[in-house]
PDB file of C-alpha atoms and ligand atoms in Angstrom:
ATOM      1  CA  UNK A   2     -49.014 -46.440-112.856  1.00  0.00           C
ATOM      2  CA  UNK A   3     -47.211 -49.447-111.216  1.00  0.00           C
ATOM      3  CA  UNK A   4     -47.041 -49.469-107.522  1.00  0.00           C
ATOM      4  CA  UNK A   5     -42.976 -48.525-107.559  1.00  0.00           C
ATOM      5  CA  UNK A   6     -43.032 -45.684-110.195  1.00  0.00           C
ATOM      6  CA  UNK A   7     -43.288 -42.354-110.620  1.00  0.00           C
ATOM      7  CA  UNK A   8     -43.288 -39.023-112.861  1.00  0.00           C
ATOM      8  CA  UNK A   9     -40.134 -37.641-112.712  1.00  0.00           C
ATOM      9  CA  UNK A  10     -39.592 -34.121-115.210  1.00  0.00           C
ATOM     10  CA  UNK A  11     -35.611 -34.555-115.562  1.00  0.00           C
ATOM     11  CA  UNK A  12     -32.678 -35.470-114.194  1.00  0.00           C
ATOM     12  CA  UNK A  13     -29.517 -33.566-114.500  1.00  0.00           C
ATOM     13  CA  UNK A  14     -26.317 -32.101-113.034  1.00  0.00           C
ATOM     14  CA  UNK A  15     -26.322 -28.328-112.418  1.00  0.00           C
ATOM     15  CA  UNK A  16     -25.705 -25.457-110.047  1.00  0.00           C
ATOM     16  CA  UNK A  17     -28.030 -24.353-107.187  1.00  0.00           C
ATOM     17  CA  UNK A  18     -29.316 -21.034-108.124  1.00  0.00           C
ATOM     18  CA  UNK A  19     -31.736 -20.351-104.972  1.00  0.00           C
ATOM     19  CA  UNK A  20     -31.033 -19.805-101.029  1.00  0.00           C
ATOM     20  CA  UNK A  21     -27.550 -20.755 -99.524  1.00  0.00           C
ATOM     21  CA  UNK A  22     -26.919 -23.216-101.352  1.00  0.00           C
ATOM     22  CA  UNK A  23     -26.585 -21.061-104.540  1.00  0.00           C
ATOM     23  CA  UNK A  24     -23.340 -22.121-106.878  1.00  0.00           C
ATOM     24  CA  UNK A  25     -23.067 -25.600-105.261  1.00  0.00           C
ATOM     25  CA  UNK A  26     -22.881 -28.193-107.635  1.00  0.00           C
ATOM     26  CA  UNK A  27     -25.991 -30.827-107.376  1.00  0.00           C
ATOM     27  CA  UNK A  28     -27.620 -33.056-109.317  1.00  0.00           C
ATOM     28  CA  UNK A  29     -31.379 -32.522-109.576  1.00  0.00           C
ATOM     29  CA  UNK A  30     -33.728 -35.306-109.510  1.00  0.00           C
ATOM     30  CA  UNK A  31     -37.359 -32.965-110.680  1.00  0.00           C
ATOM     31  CA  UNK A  32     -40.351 -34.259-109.773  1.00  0.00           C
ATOM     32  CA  UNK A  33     -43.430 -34.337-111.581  1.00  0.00           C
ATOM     33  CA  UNK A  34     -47.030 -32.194-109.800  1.00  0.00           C
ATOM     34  CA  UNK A  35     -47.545 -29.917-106.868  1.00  0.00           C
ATOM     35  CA  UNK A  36     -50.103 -29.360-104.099  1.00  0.00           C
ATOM     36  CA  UNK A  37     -49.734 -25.471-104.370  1.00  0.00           C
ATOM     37  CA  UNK A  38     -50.149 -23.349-107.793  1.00  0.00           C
ATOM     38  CA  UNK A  39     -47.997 -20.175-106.641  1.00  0.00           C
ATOM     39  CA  UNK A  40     -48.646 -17.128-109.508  1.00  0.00           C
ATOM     40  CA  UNK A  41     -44.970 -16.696-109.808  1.00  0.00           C
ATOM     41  CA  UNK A  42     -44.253 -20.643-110.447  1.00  0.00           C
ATOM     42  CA  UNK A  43     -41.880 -21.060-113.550  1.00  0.00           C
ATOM     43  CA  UNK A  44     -42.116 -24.319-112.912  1.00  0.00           C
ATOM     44  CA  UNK A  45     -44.030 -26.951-115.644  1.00  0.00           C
ATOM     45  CA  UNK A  46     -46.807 -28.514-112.736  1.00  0.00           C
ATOM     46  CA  UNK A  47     -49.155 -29.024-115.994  1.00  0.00           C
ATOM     47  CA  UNK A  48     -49.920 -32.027-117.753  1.00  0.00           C
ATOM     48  CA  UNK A  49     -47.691 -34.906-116.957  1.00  0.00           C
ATOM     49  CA  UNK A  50     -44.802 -35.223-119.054  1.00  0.00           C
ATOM     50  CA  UNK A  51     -44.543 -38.301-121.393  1.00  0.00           C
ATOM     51  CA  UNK A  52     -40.701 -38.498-121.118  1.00  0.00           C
ATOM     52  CA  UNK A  53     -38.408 -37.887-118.356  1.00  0.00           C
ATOM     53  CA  UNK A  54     -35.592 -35.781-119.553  1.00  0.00           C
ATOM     54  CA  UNK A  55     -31.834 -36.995-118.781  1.00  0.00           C
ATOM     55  CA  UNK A  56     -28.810 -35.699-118.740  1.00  0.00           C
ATOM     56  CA  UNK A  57     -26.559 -38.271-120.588  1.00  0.00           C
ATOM     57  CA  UNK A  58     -22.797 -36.357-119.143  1.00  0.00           C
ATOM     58  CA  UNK A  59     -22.787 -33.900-116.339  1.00  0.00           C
ATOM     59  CA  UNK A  60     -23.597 -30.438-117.326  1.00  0.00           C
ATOM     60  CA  UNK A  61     -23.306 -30.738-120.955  1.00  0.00           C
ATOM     61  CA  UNK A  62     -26.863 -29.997-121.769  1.00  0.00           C
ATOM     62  CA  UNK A  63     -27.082 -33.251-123.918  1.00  0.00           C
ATOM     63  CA  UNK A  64     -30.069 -35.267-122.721  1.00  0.00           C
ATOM     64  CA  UNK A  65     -32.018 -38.209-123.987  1.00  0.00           C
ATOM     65  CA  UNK A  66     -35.744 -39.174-123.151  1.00  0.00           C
ATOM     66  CA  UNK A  67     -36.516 -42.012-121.308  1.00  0.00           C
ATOM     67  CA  UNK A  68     -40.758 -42.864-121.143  1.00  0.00           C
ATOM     68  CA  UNK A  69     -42.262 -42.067-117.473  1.00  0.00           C
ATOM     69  CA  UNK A  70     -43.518 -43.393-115.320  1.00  0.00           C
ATOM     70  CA  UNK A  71     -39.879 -44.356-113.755  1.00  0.00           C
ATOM     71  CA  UNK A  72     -38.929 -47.078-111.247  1.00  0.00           C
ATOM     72  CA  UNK A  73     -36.823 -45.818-107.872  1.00  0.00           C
ATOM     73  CA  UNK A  74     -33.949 -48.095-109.576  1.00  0.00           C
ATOM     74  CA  UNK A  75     -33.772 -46.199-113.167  1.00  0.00           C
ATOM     75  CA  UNK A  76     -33.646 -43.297-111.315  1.00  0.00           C
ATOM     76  CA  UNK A  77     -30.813 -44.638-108.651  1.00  0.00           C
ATOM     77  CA  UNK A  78     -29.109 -45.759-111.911  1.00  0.00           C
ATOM     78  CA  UNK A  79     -29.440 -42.572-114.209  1.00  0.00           C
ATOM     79  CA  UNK A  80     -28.122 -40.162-110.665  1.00  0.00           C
ATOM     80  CA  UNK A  81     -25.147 -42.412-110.278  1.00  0.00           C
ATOM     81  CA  UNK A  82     -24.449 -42.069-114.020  1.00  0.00           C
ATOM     82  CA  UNK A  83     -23.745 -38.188-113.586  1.00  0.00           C
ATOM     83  CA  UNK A  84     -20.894 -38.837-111.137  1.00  0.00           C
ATOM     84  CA  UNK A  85     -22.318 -38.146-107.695  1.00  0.00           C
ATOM     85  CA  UNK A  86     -19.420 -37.414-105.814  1.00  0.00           C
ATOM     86  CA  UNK A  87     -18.340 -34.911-107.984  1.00  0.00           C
ATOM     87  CA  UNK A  88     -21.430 -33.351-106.145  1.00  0.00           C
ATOM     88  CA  UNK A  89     -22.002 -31.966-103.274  1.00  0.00           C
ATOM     89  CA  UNK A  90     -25.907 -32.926-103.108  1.00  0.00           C
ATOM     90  CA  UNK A  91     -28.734 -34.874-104.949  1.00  0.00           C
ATOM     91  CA  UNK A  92     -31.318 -32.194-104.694  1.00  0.00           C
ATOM     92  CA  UNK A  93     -35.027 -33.855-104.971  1.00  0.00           C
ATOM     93  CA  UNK A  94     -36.989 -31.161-106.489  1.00  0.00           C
ATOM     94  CA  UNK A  95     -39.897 -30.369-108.605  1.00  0.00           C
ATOM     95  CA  UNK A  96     -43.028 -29.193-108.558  1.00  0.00           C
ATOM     96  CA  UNK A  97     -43.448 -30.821-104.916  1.00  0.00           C
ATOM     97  CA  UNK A  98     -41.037 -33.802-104.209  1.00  0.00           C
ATOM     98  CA  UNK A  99     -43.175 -34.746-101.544  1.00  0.00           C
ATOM     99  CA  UNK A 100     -46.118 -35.757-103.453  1.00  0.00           C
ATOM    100  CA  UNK A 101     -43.932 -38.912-104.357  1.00  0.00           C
ATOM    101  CA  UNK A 102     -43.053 -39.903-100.861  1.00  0.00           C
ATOM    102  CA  UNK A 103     -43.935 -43.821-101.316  1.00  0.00           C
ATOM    103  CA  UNK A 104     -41.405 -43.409-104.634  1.00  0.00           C
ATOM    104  CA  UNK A 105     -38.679 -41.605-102.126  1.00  0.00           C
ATOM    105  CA  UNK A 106     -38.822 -44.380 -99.575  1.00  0.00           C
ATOM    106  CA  UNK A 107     -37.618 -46.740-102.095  1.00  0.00           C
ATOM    107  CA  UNK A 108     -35.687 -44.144-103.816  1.00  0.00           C
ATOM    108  CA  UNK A 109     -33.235 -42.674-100.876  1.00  0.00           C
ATOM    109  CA  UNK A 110     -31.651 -45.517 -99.966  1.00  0.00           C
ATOM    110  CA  UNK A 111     -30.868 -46.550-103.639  1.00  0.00           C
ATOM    111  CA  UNK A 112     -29.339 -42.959-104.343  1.00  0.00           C
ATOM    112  CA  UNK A 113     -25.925 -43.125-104.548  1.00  0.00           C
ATOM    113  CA  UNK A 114     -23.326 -40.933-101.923  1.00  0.00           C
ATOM    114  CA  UNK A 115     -22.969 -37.088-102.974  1.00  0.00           C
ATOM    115  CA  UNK A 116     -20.429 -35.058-100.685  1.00  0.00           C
ATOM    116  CA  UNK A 117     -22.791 -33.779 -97.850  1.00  0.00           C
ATOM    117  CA  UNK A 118     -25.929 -36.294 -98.710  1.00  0.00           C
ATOM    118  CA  UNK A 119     -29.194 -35.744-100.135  1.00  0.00           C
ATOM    119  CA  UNK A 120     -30.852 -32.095-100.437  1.00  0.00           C
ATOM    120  CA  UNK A 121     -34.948 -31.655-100.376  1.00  0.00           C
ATOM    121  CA  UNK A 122     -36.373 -28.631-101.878  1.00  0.00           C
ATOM    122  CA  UNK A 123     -39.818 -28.272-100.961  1.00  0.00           C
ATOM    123  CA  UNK A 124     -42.643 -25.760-100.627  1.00  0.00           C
ATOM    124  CA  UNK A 125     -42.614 -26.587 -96.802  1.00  0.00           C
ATOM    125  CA  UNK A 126     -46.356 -27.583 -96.625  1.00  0.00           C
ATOM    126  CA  UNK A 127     -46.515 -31.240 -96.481  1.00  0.00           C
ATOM    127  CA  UNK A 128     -45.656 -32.136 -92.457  1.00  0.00           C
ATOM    128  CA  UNK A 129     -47.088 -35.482 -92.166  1.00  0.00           C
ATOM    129  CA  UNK A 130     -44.822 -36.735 -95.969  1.00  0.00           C
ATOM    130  CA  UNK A 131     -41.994 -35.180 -94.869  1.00  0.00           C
ATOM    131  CA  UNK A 132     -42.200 -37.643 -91.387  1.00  0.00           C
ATOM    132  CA  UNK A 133     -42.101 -40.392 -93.519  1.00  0.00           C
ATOM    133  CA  UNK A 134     -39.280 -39.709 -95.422  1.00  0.00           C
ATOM    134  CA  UNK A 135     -37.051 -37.650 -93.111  1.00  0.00           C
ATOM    135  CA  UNK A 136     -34.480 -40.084 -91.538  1.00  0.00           C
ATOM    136  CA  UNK A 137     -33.115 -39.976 -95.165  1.00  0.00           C
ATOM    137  CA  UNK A 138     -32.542 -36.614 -95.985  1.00  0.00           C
ATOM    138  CA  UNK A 139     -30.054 -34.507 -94.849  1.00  0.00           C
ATOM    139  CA  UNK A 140     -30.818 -30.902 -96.030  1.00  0.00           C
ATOM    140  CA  UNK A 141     -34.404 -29.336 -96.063  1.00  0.00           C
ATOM    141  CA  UNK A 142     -34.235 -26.064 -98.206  1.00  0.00           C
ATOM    142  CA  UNK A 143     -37.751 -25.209 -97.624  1.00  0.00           C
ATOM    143  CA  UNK A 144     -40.266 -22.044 -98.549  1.00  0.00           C
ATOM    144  CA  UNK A 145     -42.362 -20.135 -96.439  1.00  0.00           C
ATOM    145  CA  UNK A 146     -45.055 -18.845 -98.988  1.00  0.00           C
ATOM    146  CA  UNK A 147     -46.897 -15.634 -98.474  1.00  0.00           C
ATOM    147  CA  UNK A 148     -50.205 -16.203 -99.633  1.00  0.00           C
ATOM    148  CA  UNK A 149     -50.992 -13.163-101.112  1.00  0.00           C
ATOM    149  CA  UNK A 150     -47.977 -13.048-102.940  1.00  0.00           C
ATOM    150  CA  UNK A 151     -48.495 -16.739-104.130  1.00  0.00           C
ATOM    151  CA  UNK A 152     -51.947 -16.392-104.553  1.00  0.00           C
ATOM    152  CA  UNK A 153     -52.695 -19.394-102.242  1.00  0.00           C
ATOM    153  CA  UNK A 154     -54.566 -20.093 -99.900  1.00  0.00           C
ATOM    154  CA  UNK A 155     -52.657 -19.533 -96.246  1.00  0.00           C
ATOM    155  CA  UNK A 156     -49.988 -22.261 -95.029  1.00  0.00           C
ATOM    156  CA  UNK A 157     -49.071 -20.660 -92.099  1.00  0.00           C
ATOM    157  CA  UNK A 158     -50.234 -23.920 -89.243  1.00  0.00           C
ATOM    158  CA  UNK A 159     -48.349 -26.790 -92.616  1.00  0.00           C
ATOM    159  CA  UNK A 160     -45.075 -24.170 -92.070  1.00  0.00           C
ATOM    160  CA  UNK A 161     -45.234 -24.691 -88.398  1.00  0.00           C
ATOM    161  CA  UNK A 162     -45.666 -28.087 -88.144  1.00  0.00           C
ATOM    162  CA  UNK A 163     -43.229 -28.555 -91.326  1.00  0.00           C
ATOM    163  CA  UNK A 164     -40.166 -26.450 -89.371  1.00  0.00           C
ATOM    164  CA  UNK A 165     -40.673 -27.780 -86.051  1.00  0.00           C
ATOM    165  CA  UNK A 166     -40.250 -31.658 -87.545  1.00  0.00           C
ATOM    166  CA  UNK A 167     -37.147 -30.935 -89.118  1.00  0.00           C
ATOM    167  CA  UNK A 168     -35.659 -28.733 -86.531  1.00  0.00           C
ATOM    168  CA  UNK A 169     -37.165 -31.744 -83.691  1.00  0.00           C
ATOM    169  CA  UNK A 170     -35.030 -34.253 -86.157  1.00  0.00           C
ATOM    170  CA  UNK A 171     -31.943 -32.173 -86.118  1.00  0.00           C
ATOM    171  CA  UNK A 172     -31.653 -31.375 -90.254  1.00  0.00           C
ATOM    172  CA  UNK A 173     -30.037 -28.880 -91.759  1.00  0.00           C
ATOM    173  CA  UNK A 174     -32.796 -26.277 -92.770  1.00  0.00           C
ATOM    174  CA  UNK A 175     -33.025 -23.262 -94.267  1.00  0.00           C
ATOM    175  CA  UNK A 176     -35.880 -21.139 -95.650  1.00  0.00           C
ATOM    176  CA  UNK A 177     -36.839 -19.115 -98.325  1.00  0.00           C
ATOM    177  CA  UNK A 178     -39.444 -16.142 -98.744  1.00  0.00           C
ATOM    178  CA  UNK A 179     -40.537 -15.453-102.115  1.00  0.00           C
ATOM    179  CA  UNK A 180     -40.929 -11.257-102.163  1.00  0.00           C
ATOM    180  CA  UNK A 181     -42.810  -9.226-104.786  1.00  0.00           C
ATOM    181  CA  UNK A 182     -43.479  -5.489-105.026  1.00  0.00           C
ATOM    182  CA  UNK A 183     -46.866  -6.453-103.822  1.00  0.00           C
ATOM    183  CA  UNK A 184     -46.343  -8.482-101.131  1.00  0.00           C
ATOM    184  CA  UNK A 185     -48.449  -7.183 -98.095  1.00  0.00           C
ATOM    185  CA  UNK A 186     -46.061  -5.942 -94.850  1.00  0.00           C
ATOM    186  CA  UNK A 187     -48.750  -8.029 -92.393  1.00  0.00           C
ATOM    187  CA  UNK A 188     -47.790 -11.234 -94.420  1.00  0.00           C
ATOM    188  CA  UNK A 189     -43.915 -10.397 -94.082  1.00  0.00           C
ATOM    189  CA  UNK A 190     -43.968  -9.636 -90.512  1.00  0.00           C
ATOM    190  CA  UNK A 191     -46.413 -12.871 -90.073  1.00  0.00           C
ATOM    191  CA  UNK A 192     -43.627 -14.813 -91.577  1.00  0.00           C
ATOM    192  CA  UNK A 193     -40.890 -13.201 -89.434  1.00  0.00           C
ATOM    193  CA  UNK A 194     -42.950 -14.062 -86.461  1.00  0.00           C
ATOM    194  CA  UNK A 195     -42.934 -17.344 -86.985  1.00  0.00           C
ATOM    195  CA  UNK A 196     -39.466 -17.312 -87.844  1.00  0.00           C
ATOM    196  CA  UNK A 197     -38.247 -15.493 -84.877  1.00  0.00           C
ATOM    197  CA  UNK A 198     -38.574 -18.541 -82.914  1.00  0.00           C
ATOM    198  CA  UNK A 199     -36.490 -20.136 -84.376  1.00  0.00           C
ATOM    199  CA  UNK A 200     -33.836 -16.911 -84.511  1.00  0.00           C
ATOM    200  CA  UNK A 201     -30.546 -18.961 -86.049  1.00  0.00           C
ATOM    201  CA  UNK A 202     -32.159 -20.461 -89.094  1.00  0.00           C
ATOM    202  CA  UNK A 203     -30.565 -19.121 -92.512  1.00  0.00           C
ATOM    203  CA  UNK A 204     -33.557 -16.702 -94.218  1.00  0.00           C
ATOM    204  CA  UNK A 205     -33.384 -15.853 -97.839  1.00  0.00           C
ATOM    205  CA  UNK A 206     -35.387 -13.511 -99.379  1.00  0.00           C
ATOM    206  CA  UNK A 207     -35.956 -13.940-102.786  1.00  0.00           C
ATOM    207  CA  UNK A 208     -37.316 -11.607-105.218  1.00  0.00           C
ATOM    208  CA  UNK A 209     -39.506 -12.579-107.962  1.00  0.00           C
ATOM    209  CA  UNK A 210     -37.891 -12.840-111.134  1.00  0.00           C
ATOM    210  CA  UNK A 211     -38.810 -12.342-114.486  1.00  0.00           C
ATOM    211  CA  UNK A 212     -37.889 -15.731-116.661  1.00  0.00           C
ATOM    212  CA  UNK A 213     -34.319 -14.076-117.793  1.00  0.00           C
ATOM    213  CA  UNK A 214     -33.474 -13.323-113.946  1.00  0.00           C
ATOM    214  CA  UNK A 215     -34.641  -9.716-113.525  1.00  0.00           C
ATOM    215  CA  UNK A 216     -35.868  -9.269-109.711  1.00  0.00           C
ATOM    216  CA  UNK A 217     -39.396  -7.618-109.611  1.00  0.00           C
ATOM    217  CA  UNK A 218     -39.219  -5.718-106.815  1.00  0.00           C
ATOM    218  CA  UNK A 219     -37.524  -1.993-106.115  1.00  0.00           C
ATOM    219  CA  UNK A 220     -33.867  -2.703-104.501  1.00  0.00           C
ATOM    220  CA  UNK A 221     -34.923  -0.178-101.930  1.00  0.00           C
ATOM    221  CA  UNK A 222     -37.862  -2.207-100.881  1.00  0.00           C
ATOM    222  CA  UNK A 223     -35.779  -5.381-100.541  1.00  0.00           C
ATOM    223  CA  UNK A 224     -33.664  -3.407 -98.299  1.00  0.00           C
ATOM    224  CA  UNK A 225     -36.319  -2.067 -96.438  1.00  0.00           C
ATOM    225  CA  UNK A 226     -38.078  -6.000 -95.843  1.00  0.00           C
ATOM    226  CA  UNK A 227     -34.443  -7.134 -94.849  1.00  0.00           C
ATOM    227  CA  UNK A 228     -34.224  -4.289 -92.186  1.00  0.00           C
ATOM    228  CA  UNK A 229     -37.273  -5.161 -90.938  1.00  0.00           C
ATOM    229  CA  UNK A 230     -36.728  -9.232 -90.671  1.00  0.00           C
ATOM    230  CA  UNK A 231     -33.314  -8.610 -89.252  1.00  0.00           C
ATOM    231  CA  UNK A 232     -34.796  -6.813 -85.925  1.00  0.00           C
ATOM    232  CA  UNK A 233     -35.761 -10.197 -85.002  1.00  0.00           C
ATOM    233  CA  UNK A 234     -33.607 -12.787 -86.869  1.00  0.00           C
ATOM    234  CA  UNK A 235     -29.786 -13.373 -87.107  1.00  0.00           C
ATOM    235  CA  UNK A 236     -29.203 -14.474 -90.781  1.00  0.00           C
ATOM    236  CA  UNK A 237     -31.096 -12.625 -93.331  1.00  0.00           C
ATOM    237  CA  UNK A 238     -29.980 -12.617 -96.918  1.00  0.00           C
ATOM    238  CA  UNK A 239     -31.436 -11.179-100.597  1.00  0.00           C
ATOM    239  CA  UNK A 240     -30.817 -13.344-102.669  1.00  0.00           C
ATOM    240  CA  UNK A 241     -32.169 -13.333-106.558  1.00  0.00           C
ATOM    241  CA  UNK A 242     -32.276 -16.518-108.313  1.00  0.00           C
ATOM    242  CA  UNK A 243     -29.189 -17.269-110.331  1.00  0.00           C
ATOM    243  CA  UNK A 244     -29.037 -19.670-112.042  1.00  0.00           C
ATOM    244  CA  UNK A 245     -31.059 -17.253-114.862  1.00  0.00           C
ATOM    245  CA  UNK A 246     -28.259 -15.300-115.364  1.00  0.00           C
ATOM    246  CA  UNK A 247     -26.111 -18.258-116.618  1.00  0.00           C
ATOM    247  CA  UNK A 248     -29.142 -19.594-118.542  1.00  0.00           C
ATOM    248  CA  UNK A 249     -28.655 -22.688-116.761  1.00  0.00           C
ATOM    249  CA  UNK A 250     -32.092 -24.785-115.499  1.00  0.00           C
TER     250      UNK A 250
HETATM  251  S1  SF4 B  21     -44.720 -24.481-104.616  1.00  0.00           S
HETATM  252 FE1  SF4 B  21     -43.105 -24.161-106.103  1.00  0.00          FE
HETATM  253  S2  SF4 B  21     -43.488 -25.661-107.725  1.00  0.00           S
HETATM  254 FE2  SF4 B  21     -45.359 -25.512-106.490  1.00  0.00          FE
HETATM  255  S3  SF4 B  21     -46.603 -24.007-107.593  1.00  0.00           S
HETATM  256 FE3  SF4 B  21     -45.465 -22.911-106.009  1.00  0.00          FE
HETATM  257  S4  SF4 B  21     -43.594 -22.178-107.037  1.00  0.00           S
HETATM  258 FE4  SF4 B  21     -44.513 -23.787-108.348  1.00  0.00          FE
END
């Protein structure tokens, strides 16, 4: 793959269906491949795709294929084709975003102006990538994943270092929990813990959901883990993912 390319899944204009974010208009730039393999991903982190999907018009759904691997300035080019500042964020997403951090320093400063600047969504795991690319963004939505719920292997010490950068570099950050029926109280109140120092950071708890949007997990449950977090935290929210509902990506 040439030095200034990478995989990118699609590229399109939508509405934020996770965290605080939800119902703000972005455009989503989807990267290819991630570092974690979560059991609730409904993400494709399989084989690499051949084509990079592309929205031609700003949430029409039409979309033609362009061959990957993609240079920063096709991508630049294809964002600023969907009318950026009709938006309030370029969200880089994927799969992991910051597997492509060579790509994103070439990338960011090509992207053209959305209304409050350039969103990364990310499973919060990567420290030393996000350093390198961190002067550029502006709003880290990041996870905290509880390994037993994802199936992983712990991340608790990657979190740490991952919140303290961002908070040390003054971003906007907030994080989300992925909760199941299953998930183990000792992992919650782990993740609170870490959390608590840190009291003022937006928390959103987010059920699992089936691929049409159902939560799996017992409303009075996700009561009961909200209770819980919110003896030592200030801004707890459930929030389901959304963007199901309105069968939009
Ligand atoms: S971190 Fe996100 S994209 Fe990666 S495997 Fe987990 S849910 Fe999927």
């Amino acid at each position: 793959m040439p030095a200034d390319s990478t995989m990118v899944t699609e590229i399109f204009s939508s509405i934020q269906g996770e965290g605080i974010f939800t119902g703000c208009r972005q455009i989503f730039i989807r990267f290819w491949g991630c570092n974690l393999n979560c059991r609730y991903c409904d993400t494709r982190t399989g084989k690499a795709p051949v084509h990079c999907r592309i929205e031609t018009e700003p949430g029409t759904g039409n979309f033609c294929l362009l061959p990957n691997p993609l240079t920063a300035a096709e991508v630049a080019l294809r964002a600023g084709e969907l009318n950026p500042s009709g938006h309030q964020t370029i969200s880089l997403t994927g799969g992991e975003p910051l597997l492509h951090t060579s790509f994103l320093s070439r990338l960011i400063p090509l992207l053209p102006p959305a209304r409050q600047g350039i969103y990364l969504e990310t499973n919060g795991t990567l420290p030393e990538e996000l350093a390198r690319i961190i002067d550029g963004i502006d709003i880290i939505a990041m996870d905290i994943k509880l390994p037993g719920t994802a199936g992983i292997t712990p991340c608790w010490r990657e979190h740490e270092a991952f919140l303290a950068l961002a908070l040390a570099k003054k971003k906007k950050v907030m994080v989300k929990i992925i909760i199941a029926d299953y998930s183990a109280d000792r992992e919650i109140e782990q993740a609170v813990e870490l959390l608590s120092r840190y009291k003022d950071i937006p928390v959103v708890l987010q059920p699992v959901s089936s691929s049409r949007g159902i939560p799996q997990l017992a409303p009075g449950r996700a009561l009961a883990i909200q209770a819980r977090a919110l003896e030592k935290l200030i801004d707890v929210r459930v929030i389901p993912q959304t963007h199901k509902y309105l069968h939009l990506l």
